[in-house]
Structures are given as C-alpha cells and as structure tokens.
PDB file of C-alpha atoms in Angstrom:
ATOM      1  CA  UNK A 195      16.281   0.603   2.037  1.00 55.00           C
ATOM      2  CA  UNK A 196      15.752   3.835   0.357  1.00 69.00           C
ATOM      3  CA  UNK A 197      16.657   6.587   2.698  1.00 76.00           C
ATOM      4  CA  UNK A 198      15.985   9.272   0.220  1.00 83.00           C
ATOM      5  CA  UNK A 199      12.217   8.389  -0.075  1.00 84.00           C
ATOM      6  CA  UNK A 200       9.560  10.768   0.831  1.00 89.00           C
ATOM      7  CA  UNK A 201       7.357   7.792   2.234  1.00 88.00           C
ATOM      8  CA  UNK A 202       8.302   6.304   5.622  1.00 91.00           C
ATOM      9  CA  UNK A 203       8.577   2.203   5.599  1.00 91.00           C
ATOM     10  CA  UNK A 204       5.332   1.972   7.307  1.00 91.00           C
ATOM     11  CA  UNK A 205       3.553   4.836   4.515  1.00 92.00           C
ATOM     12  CA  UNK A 206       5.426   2.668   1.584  1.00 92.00           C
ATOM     13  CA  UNK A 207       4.240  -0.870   2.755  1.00 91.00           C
ATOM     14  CA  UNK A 208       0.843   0.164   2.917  1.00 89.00           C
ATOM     15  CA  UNK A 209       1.029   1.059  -0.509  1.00 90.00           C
ATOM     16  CA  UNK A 210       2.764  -2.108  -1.420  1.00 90.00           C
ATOM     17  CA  UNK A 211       0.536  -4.190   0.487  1.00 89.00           C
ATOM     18  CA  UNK A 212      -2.452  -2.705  -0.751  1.00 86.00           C
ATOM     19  CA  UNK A 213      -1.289  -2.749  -4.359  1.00 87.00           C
ATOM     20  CA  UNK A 214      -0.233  -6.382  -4.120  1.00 87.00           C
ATOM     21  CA  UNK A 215      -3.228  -7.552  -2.231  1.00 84.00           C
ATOM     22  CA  UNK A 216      -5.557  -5.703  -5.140  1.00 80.00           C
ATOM     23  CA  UNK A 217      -3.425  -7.183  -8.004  1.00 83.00           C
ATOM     24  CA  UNK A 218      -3.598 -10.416  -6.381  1.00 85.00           C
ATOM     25  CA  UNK A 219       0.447 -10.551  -6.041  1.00 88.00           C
ATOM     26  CA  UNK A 220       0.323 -12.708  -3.286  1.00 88.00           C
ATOM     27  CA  UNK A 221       4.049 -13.695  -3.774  1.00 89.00           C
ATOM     28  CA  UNK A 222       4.961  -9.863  -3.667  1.00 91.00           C
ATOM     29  CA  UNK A 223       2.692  -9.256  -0.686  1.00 88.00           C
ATOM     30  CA  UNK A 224       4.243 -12.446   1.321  1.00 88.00           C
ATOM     31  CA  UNK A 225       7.992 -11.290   0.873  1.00 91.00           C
ATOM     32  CA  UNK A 226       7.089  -8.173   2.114  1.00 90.00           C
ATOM     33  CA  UNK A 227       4.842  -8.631   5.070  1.00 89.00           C
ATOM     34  CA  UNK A 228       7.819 -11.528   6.032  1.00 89.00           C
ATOM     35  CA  UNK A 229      10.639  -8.859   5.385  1.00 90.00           C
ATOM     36  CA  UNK A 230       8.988  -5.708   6.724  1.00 88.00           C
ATOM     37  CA  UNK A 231       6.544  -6.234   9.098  1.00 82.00           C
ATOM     38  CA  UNK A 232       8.364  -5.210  12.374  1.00 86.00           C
ATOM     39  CA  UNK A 233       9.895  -2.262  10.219  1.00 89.00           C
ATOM     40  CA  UNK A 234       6.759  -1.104   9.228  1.00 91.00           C
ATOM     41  CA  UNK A 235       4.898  -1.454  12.555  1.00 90.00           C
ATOM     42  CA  UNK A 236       1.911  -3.358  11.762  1.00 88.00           C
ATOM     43  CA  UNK A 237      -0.091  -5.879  13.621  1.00 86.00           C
ATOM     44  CA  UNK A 238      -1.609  -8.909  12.035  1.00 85.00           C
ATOM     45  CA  UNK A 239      -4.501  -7.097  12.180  1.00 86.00           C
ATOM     46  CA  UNK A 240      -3.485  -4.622   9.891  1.00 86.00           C
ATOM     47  CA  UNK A 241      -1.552  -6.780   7.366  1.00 85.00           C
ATOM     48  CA  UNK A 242      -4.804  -9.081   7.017  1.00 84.00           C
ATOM     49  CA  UNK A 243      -7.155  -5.842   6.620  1.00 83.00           C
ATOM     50  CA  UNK A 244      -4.572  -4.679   3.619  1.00 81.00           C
ATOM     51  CA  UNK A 245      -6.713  -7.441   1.455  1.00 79.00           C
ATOM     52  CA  UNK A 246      -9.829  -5.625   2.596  1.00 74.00           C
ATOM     53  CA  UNK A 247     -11.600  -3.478   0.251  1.00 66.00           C
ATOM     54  CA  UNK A 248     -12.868  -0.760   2.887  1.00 68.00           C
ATOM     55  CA  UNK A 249      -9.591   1.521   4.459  1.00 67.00           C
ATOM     56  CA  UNK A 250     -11.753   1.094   7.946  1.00 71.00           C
ATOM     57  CA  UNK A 251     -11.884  -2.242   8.816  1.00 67.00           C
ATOM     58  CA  UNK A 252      -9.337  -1.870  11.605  1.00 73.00           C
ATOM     59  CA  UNK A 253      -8.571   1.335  13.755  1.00 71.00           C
ATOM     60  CA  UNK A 254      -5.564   2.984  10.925  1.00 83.00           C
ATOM     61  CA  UNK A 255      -4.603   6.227  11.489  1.00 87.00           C
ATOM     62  CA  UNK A 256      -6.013   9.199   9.770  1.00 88.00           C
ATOM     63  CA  UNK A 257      -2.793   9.528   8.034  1.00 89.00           C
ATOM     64  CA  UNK A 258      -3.068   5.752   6.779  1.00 89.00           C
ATOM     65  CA  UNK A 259      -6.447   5.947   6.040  1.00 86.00           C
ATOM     66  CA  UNK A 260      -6.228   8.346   3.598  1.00 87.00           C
ATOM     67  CA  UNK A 261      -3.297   6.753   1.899  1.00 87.00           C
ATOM     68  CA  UNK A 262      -4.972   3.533   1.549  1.00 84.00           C
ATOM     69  CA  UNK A 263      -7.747   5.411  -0.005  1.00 83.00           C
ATOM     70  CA  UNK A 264      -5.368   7.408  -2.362  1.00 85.00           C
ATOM     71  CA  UNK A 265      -4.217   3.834  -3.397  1.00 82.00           C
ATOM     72  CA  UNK A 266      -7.356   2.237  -3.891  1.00 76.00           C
ATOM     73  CA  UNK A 267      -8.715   5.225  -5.999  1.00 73.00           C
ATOM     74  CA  UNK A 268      -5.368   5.822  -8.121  1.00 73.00           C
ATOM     75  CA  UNK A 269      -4.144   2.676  -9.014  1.00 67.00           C
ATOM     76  CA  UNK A 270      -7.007   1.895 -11.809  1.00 60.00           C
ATOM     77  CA  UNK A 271      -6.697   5.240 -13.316  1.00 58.00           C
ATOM     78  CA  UNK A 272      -4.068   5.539 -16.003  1.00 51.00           C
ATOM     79  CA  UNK A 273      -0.323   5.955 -14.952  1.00 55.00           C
ATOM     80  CA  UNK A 274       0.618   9.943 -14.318  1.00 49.00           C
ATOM     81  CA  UNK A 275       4.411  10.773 -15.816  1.00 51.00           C
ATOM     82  CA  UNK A 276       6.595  13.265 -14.387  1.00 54.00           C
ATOM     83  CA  UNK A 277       6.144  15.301 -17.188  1.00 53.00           C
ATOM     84  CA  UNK A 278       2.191  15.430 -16.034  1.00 51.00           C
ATOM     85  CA  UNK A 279       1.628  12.912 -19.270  1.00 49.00           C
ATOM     86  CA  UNK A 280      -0.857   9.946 -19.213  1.00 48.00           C
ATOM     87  CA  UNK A 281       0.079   7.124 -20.731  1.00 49.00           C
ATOM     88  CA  UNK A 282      -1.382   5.948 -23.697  1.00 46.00           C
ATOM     89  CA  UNK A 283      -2.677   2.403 -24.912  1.00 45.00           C
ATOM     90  CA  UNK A 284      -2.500   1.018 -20.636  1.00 42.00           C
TER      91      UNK A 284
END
C-alpha cells in the first residue's frame, strides 16, 4: 500500500484500528479489519481488544503495547504540524 511508510502494516492498523474503534468509525474499522487482517497478522483476539480501552487485555507485544498507548494518549491532544505548530480553534 504505501511502501515508503515508516510503520509496518501490522504497526499502521493498530493505529487505525484503535483510532476508529475510539472515534466510533465502525465503518472505517470494518473495511479494514476485512481488508487487512491477514496482512497485519492479528488474531480475532486482537482485532476485538482494539475496542478495549486498556493496551493489555490480550498478550501484544511490547512494541504494540506501547503504540496503542501512544495512540490512546495522543489522539485527544491537539494535532502537531510538521512545522512543530498546534493547531488552533480544533
């Protein structure tokens, strides 16, 4: 999909999944748990705990943890530009 991407397709569905599951984009969510779920490597298990609000509720990876934490934490603070910028008014 996006070869030049610093994330892997597993590290950017966790982050999609766990945006969408937060925002309550369940539309989002489904079209990508039914598009990249064998990409990404999950197990049911996994894709169900995306929707959970604690980053341990199934046996993640260090690695994952951590970004599902990052994602959690970050995505109710105001959005960060390039230019290190906050947004204003959001």
């Amino acid at each position: 999909m996006d070869k030049d991407s610093p994330l892997s397709i597993h590290e950017r569905e966790i982050v999609i999944l766990r945006v969408t599951a937060n925002k309550n984009c369940e539309y989002e969510s489904g079209v990508h748990v039914s598009v990249f779920l064998g990409a990404a490597g999950f197990c049911k298990e996994q894709i169900a705990a995306t929707r959970l609000e604690s980053s341990r509720a199934v046996s993640w990876n260090e690695q994952d943890t951590v970004l599902i934490e990052c994602v959690y934490d970050n995505q109710f603070a105001a959005p960060v530009f390039p230019s290190g910028g906050v947004a204003s008014g959001l």
